[in-house]
mmCIF file of C-alpha atoms in Angstrom:
data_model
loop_
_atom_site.group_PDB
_atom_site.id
_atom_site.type_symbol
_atom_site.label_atom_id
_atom_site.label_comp_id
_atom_site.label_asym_id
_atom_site.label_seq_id
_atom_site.Cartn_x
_atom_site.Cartn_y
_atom_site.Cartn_z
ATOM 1 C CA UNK J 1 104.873 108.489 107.329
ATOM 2 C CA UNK J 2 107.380 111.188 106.513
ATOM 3 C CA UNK J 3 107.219 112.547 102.614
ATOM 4 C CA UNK J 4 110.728 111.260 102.582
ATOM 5 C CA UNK J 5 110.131 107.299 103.814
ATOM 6 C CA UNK J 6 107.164 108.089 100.935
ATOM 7 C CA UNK J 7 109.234 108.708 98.449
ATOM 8 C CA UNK J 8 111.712 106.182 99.347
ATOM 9 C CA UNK J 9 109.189 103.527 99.735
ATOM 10 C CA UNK J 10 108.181 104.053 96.511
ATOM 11 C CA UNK J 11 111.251 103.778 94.909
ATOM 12 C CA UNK J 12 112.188 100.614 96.713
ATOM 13 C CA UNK J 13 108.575 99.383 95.540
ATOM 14 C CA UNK J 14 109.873 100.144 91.807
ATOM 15 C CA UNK J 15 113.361 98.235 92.727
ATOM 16 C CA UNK J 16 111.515 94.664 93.487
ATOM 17 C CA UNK J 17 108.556 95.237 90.645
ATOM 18 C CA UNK J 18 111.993 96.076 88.157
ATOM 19 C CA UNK J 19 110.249 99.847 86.811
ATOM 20 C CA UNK J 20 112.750 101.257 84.802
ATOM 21 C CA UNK J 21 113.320 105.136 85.615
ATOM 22 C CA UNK J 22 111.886 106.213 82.011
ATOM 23 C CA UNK J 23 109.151 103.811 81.873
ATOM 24 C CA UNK J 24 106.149 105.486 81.332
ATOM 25 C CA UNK J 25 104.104 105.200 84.845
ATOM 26 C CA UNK J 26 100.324 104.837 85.430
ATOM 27 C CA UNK J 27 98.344 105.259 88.536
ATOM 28 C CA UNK J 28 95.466 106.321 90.020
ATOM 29 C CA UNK J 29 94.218 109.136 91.606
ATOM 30 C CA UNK J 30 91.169 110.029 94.241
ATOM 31 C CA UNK J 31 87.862 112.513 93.259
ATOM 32 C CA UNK J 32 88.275 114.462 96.360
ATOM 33 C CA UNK J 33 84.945 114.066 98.677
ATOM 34 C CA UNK J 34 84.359 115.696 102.195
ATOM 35 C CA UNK J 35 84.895 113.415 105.346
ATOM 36 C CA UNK J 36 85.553 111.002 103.108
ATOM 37 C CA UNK J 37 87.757 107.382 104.452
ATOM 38 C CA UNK J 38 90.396 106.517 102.775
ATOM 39 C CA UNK J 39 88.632 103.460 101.105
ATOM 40 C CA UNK J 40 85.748 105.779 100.446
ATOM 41 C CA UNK J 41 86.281 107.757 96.857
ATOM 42 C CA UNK J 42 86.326 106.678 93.248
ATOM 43 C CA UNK J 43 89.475 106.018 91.917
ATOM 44 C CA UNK J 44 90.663 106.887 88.017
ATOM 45 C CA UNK J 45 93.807 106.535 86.173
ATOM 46 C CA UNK J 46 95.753 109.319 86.697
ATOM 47 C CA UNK J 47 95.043 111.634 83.530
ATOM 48 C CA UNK J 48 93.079 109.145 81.925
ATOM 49 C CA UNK J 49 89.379 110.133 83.048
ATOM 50 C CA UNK J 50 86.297 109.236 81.031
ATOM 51 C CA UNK J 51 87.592 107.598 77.892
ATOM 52 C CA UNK J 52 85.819 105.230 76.079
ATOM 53 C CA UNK J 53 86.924 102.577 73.485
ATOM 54 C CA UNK J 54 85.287 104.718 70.917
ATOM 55 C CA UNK J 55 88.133 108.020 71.772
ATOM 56 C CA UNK J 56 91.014 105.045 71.493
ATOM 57 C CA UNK J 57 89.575 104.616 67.734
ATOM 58 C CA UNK J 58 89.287 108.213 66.549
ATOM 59 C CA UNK J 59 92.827 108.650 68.543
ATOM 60 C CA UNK J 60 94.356 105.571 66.653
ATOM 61 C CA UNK J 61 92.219 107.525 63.270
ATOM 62 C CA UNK J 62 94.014 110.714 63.571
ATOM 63 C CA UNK J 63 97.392 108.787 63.868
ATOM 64 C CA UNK J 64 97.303 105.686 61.645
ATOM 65 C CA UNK J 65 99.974 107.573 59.379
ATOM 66 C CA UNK J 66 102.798 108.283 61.798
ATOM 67 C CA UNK J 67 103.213 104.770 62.100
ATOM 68 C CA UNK J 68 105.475 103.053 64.631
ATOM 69 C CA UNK J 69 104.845 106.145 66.742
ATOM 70 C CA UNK J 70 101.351 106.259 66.391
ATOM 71 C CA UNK J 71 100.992 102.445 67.395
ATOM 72 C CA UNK J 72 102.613 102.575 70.492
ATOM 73 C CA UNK J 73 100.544 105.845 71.384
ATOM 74 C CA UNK J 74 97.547 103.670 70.645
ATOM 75 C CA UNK J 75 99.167 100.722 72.954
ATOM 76 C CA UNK J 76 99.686 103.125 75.160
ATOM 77 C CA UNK J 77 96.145 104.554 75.487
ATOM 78 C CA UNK J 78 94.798 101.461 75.258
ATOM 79 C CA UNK J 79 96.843 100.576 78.343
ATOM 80 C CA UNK J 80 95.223 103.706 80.196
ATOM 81 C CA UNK J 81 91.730 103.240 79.309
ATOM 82 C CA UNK J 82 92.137 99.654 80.803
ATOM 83 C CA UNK J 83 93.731 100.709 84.111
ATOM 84 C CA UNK J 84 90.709 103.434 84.622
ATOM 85 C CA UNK J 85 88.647 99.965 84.296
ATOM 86 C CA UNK J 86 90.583 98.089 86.768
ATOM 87 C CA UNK J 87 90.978 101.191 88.712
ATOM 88 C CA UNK J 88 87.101 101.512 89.318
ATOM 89 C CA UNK J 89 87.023 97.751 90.131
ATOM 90 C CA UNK J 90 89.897 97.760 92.705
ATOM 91 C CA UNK J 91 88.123 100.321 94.476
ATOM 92 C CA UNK J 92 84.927 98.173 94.670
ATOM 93 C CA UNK J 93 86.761 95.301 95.767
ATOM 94 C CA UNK J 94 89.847 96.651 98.436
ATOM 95 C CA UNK J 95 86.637 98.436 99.848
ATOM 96 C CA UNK J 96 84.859 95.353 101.103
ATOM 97 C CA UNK J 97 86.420 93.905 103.918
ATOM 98 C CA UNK J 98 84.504 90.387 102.417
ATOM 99 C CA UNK J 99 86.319 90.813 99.327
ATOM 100 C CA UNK J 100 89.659 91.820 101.151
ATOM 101 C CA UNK J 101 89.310 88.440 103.126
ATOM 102 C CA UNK J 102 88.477 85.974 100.213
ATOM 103 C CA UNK J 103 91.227 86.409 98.429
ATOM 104 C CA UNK J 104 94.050 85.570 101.237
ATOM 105 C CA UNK J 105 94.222 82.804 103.111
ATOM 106 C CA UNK J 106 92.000 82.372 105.919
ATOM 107 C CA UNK J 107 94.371 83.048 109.039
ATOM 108 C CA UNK J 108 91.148 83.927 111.647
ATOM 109 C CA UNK J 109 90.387 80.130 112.039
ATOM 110 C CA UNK J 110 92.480 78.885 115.341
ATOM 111 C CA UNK J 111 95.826 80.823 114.206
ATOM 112 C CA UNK J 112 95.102 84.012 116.058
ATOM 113 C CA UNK J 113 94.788 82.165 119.719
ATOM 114 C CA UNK J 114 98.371 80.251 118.804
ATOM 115 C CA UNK J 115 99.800 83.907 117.926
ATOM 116 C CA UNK J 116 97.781 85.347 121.648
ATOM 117 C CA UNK J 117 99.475 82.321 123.179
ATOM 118 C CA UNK J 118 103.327 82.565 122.197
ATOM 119 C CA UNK J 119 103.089 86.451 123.585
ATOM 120 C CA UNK J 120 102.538 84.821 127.323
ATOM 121 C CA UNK J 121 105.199 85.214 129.246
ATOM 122 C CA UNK J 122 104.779 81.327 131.101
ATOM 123 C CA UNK J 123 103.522 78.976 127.920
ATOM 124 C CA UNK J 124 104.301 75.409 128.297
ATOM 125 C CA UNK J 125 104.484 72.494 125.655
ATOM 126 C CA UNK J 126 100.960 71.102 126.585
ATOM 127 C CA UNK J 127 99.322 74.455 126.448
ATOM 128 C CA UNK J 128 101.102 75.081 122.732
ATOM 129 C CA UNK J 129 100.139 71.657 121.612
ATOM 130 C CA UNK J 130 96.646 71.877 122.330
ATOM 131 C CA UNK J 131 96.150 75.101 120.519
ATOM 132 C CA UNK J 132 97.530 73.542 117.272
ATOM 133 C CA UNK J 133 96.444 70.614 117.007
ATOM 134 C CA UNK J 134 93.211 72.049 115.639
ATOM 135 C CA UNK J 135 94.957 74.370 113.132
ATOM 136 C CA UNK J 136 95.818 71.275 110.234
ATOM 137 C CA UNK J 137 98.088 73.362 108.233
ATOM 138 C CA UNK J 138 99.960 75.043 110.977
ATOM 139 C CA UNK J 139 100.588 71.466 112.458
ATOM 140 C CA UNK J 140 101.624 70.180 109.129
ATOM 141 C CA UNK J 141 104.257 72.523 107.871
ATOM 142 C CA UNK J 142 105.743 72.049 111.666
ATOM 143 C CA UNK J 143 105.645 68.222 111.119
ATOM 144 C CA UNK J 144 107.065 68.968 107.722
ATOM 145 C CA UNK J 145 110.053 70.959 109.254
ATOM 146 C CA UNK J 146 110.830 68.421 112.417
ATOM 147 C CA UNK J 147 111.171 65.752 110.093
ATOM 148 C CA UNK J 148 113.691 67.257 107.969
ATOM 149 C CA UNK J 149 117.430 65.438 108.335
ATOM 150 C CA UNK J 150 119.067 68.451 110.256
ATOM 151 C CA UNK J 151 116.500 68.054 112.778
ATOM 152 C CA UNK J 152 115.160 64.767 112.809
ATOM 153 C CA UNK J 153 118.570 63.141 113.484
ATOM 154 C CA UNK J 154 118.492 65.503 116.871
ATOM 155 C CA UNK J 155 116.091 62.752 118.502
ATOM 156 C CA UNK J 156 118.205 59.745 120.373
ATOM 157 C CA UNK J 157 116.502 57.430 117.495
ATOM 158 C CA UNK J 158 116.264 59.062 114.919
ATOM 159 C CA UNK J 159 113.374 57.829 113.699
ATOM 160 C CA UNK J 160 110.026 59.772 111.922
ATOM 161 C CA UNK J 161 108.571 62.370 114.096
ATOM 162 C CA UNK J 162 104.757 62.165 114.695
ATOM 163 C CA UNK J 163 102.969 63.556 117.726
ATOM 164 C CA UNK J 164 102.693 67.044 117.758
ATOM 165 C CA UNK J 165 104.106 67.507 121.246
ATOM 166 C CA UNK J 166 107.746 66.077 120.636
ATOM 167 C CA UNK J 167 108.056 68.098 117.445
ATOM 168 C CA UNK J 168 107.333 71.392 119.773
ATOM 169 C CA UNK J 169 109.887 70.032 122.518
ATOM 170 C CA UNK J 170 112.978 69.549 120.049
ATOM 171 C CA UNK J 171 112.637 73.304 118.535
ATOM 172 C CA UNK J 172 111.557 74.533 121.698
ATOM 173 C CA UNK J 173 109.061 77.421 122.795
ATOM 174 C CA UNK J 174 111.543 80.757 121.306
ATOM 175 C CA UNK J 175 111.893 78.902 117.917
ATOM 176 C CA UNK J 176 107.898 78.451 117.790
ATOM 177 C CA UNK J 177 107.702 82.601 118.125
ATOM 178 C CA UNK J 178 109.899 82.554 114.873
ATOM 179 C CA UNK J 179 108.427 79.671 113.089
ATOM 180 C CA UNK J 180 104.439 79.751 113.430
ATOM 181 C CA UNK J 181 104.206 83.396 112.284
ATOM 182 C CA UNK J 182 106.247 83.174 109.077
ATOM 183 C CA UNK J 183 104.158 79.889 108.085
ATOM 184 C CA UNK J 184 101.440 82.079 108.471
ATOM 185 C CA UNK J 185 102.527 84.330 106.266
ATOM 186 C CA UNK J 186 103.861 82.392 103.858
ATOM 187 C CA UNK J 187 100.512 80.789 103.510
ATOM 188 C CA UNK J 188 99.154 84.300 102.522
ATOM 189 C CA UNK J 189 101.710 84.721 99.463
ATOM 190 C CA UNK J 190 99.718 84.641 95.951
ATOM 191 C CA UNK J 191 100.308 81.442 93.984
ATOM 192 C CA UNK J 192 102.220 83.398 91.197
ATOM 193 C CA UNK J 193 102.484 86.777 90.709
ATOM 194 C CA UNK J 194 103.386 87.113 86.649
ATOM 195 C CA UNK J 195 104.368 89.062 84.993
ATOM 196 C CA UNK J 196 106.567 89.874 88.181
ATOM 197 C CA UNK J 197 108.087 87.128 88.779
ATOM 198 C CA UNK J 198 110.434 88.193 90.890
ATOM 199 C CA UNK J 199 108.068 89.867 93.722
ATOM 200 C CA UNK J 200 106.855 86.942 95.740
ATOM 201 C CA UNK J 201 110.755 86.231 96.847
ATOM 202 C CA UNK J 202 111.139 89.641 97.294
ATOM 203 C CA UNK J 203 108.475 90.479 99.272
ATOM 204 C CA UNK J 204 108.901 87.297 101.090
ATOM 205 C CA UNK J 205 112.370 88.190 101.619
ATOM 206 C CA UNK J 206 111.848 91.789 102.813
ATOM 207 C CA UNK J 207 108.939 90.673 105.021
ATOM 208 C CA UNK J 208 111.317 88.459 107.127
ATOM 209 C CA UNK J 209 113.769 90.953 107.232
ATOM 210 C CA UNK J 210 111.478 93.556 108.407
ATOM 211 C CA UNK J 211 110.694 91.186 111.320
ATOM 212 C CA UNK J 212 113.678 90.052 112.261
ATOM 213 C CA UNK J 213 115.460 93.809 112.565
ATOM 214 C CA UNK J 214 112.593 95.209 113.916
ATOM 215 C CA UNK J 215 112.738 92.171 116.717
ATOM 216 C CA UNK J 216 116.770 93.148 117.162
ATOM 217 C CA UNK J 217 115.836 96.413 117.693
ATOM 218 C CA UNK J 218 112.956 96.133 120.262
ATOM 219 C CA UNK J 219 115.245 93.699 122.096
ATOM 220 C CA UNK J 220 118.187 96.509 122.374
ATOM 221 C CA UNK J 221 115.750 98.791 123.958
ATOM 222 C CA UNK J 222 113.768 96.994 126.068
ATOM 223 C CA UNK J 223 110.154 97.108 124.312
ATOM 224 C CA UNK J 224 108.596 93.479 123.652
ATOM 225 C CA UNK J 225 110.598 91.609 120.647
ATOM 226 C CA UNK J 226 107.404 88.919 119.716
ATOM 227 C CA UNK J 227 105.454 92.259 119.053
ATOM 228 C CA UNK J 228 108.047 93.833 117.231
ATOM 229 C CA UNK J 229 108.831 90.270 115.125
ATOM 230 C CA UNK J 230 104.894 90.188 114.366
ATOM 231 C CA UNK J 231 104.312 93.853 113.436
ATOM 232 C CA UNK J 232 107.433 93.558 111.120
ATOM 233 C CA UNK J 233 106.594 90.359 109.454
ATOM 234 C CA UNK J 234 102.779 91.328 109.211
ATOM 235 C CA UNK J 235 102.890 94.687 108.049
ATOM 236 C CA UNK J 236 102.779 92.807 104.546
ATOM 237 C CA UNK J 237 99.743 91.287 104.676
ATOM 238 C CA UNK J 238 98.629 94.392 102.549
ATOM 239 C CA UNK J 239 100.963 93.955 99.906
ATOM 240 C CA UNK J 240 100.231 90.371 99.418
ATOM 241 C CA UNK J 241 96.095 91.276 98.964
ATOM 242 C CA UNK J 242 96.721 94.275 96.532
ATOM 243 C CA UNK J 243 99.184 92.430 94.631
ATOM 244 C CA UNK J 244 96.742 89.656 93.854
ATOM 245 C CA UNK J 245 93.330 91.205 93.631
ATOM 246 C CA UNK J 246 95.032 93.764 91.240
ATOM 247 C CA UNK J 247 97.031 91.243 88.878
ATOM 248 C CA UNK J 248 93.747 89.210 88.907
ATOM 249 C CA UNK J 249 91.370 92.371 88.110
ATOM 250 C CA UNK J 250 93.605 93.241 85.092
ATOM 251 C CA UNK J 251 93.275 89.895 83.779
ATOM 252 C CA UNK J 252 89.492 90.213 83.558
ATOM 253 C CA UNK J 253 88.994 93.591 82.413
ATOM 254 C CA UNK J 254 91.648 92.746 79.660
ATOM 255 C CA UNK J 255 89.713 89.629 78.913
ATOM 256 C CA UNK J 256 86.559 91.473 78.492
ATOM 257 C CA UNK J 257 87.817 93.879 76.609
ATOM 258 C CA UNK J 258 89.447 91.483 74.335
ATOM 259 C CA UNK J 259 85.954 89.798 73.725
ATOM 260 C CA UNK J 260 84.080 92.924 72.691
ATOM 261 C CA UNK J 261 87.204 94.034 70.155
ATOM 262 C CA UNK J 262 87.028 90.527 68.606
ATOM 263 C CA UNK J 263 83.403 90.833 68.493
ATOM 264 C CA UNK J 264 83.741 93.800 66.465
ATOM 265 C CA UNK J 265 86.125 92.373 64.940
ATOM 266 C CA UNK J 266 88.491 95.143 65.862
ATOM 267 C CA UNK J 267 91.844 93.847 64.968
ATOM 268 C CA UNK J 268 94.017 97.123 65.618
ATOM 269 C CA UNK J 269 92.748 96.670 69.485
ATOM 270 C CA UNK J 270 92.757 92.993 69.426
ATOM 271 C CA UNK J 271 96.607 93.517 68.660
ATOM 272 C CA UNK J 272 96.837 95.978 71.075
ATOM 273 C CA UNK J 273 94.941 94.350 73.861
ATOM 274 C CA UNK J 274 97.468 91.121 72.980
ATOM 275 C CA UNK J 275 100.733 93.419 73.377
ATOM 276 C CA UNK J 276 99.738 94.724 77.149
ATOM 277 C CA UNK J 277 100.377 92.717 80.260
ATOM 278 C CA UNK J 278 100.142 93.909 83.961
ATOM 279 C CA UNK J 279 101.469 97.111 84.453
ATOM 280 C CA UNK J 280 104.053 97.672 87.797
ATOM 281 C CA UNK J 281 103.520 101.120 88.350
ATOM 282 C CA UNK J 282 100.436 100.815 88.815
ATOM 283 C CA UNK J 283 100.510 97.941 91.250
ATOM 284 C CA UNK J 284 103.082 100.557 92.967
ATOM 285 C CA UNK J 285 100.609 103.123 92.811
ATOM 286 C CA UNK J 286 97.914 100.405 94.869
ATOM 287 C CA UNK J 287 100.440 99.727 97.331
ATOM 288 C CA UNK J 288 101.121 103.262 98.424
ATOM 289 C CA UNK J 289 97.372 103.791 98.663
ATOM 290 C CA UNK J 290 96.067 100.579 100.426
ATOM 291 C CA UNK J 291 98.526 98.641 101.652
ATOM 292 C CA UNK J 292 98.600 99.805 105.170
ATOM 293 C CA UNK J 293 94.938 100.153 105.427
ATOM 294 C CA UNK J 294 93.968 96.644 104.457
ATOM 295 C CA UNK J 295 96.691 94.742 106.985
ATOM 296 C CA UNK J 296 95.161 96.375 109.679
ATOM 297 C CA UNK J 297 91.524 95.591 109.015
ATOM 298 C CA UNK J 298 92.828 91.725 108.063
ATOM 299 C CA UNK J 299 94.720 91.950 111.475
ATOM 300 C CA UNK J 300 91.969 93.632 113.570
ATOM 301 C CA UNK J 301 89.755 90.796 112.572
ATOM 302 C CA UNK J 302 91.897 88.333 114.420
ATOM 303 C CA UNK J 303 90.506 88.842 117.513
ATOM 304 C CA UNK J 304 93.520 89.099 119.805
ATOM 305 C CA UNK J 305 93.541 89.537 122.916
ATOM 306 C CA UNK J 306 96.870 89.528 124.253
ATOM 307 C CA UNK J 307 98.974 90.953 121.494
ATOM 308 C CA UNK J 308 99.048 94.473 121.009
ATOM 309 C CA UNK J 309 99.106 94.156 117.182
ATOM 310 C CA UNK J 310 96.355 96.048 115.789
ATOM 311 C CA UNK J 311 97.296 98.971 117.531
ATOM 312 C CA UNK J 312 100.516 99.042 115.539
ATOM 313 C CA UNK J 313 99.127 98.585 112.015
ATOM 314 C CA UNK J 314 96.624 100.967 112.938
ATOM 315 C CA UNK J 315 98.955 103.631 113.394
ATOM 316 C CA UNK J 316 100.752 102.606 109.821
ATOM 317 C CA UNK J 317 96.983 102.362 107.789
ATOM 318 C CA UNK J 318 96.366 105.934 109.854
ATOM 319 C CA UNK J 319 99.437 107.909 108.904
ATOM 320 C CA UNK J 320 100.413 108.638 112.025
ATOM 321 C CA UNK J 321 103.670 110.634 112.205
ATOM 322 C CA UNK J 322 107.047 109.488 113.609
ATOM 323 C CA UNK J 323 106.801 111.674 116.692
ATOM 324 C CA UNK J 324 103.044 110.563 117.287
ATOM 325 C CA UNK J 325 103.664 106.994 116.948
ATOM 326 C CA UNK J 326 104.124 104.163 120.055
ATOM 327 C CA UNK J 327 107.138 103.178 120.381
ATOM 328 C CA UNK J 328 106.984 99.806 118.617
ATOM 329 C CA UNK J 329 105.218 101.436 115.823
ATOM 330 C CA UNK J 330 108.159 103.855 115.884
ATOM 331 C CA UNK J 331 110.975 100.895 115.391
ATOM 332 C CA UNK J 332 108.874 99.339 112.961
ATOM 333 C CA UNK J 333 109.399 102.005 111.239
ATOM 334 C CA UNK J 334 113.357 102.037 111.998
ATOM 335 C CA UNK J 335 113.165 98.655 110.721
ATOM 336 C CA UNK J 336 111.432 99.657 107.127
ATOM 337 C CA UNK J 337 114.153 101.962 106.939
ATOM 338 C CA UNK J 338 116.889 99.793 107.373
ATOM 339 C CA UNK J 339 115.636 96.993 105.062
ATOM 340 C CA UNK J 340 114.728 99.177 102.050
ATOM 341 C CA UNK J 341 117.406 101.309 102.198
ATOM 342 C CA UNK J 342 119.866 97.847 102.446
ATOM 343 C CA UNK J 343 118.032 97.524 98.549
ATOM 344 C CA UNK J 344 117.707 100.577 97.408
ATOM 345 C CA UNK J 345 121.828 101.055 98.259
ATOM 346 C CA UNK J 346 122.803 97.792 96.669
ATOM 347 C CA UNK J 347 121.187 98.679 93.244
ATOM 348 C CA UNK J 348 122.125 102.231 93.867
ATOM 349 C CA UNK J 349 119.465 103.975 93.968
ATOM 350 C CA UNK J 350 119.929 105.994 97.146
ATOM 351 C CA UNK J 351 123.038 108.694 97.701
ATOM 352 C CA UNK J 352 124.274 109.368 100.867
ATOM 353 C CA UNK J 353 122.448 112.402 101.818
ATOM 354 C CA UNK J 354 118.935 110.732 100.873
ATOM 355 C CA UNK J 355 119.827 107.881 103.796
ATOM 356 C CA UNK J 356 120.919 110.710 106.095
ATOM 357 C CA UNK J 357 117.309 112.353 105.733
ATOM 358 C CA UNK J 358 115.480 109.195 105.482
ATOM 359 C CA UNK J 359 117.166 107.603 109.336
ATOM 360 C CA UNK J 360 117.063 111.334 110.935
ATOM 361 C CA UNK J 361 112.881 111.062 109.857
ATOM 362 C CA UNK J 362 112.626 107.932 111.500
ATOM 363 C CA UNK J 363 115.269 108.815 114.405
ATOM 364 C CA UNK J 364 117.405 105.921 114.279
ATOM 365 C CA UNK J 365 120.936 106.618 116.209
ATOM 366 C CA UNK J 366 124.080 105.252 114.292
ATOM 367 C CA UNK J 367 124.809 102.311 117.269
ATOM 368 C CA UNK J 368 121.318 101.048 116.130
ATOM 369 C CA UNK J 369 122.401 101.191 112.921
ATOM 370 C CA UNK J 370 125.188 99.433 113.122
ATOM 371 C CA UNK J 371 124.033 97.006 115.222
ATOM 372 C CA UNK J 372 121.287 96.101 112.018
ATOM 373 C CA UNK J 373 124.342 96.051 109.623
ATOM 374 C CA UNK J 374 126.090 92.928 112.027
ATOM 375 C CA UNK J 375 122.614 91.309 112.419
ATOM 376 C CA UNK J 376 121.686 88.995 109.867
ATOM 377 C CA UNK J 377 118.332 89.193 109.013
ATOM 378 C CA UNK J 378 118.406 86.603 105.782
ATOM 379 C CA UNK J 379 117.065 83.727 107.412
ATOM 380 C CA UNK J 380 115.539 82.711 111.274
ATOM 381 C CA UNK J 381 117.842 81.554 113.469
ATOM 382 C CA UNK J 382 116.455 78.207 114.369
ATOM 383 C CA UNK J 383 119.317 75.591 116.245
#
């Protein structure tokens, strides 16, 4: 990825998690080590190395005085010592593929061989139905969606739909390649995701229309659209696990740190430790650095075997630049362009000569550009 689409990224990442420009930002960074992976280092809060609970005392000592000032410095610190916790444990965790797994939904069971299937080029109804009838909660969010009034009242009766191979033969084969993978994905989005309430729509929303522009664009120039669609819509898989394991990490290091203060019966920290929440730059810091990495391991595991999908998330969790990239890798990129920028310009947050230097990095011509701006890519298009 280009330091500009890195920078950009970022920003767009602080758009949807609502970081104010002046907020103060925390993050992590890496103890360099030779040869080492990328899920292969300790992590630390950036600055924040080797405190202890004791240092946020004699720091909160030295202070008491200055008064408002001094307390937020304290809540501040506190805040930092607590992230160089949770940094240590996200490290542990995002580095076991086991651990990675168990906290997304399980996709590997049956779902893979629908998603090998809807890449043939000659798939009939019988072939579809008989690779989802085993997957229960693939064939009951379809059921759930045939039965609705817009597309229930298609049928000559009009009556309740209930075998699996009528509800595939009134969307029809295309609509499937639209429908199955975004169930999937939507059964991958975290329960809740306060304090940031806003993120699962968000990411929900971009996700879809990553897919969909990256599936306009691979159709314009003749590379294969399903691929595109599932790269695009995937590529957040990451995003999803990070988001969760972190928000659920905090919650227990806060916890236990909360127990020892009231122990002690600390109650400058126990007031504190009450005032902090979930911090969003820091979440933005965890996407940068694992993101990419952990769809592709959740994606390799699938198994595929017609669908060319790993070797496109590969290339994202690998870095590989623009002019070293496949094709499809290369307009899922275009497509991550033209999605964040869409945000980052409506709040804006991006001049003109940022989104000149951010489509010339990912080499997207102005006819492909345009073409995105007259493609709606809010919703599938499902008759």
């Amino acid at each position: 990825m280009s330091s500009i689409a890195q920078v950009q990224q970022q920003r767009f990442f602080d758009c949807i998690l609502e970081i104010k420009p002046d907020q103060k930002r925390y993050g992590f960074k890496r103890q360099p080590q030779k040869n080492s992976s990328p899920l292969s280092s300790p992590l630390t809060a950036t600055g924040n190395a080797g405190r202890t609970l004791l240092d946020i005392e004699q720091q909160a000592a030295m202070n008491r005085q200055a008064g408002v000032i001094a307390k937020q410095q304290f809540v501040e610190f506190t805040q930092a010592h607590l992230h160089d916790q949770v940094a240590e444990e996200l490290f542990l965790k995002l580095g076991k593929f086991d651990t990675v797994a168990s906290t997304v939904f399980n996709l590997a069971e049956g779902f893979p061989a629908v998603l090998d299937m809807l890449s043939a080029r000659a798939l009939t109804l019988s072939q579809l139905e008989n690779l989802l009838a085993p997957v229960d909660w693939l064939k009951e969010d379809l059921m759930k969606l045939v039965n609705q009034p817009q597309y229930r009242n298609k049928t000559p009766s009009g009556n309740f739909i209930k075998e699996l191979k009528p509800a595939i033969g009134l969307l029809g084969i295309e609509a499937m390649k639209q429908i199955l993978p975004v169930y999937a994905l939507k059964r991958s989005l975290p329960h809740a995701t306060d304090p940031f309430t806003g993120f699962k729509g968000q990411i929900w929303q971009y996700s879809i229309a990553v897919a969909l522009a990256a599936q306009r664009l691979a159709e314009e120039t003749g590379e294969n659209p399903f691929v595109a669609y599932c790269a695009g819509l995937f590529h957040s898989l990451g995003y999803l696990v990070v988001a969760r394991t972190y928000l659920r990490t905090y919650q227990q290091v806060k916890q236990a740190a909360l127990l020892k203060a009231r122990d002690a019966r600390d109650t400058e920290l126990t007031d504190a430790l009450d005032s902090l929440d979930a911090d969003a730059s820091f979440l933005n810091s965890c996407f940068q650095e694992f993101s990419a990495i952990i769809s592709a391991d959740l994606v390799s595991k699938w198994g595929l075997k017609r669908l060319p999908l790993s070797q496109v998330l590969d290339q994202f969790a690998e870095g590989v630049g623009y002019s070293g990239a496949s094709r499809l890798t290369q307009i899922v990129h275009q497509a991550v362009y033209f999605v964040q920028a869409q945000t980052l310009r409506k709040y804006k947050l991006l001049d003109e000569a940022e989104e000149l230097a951010w489509m010339q990095a990912v080499q997207l011509r102005p006819e492909h550009r345009q073409l995105l701006q007259q493609t709606r890519l809010d919703r599938l298009e499902i008759d």
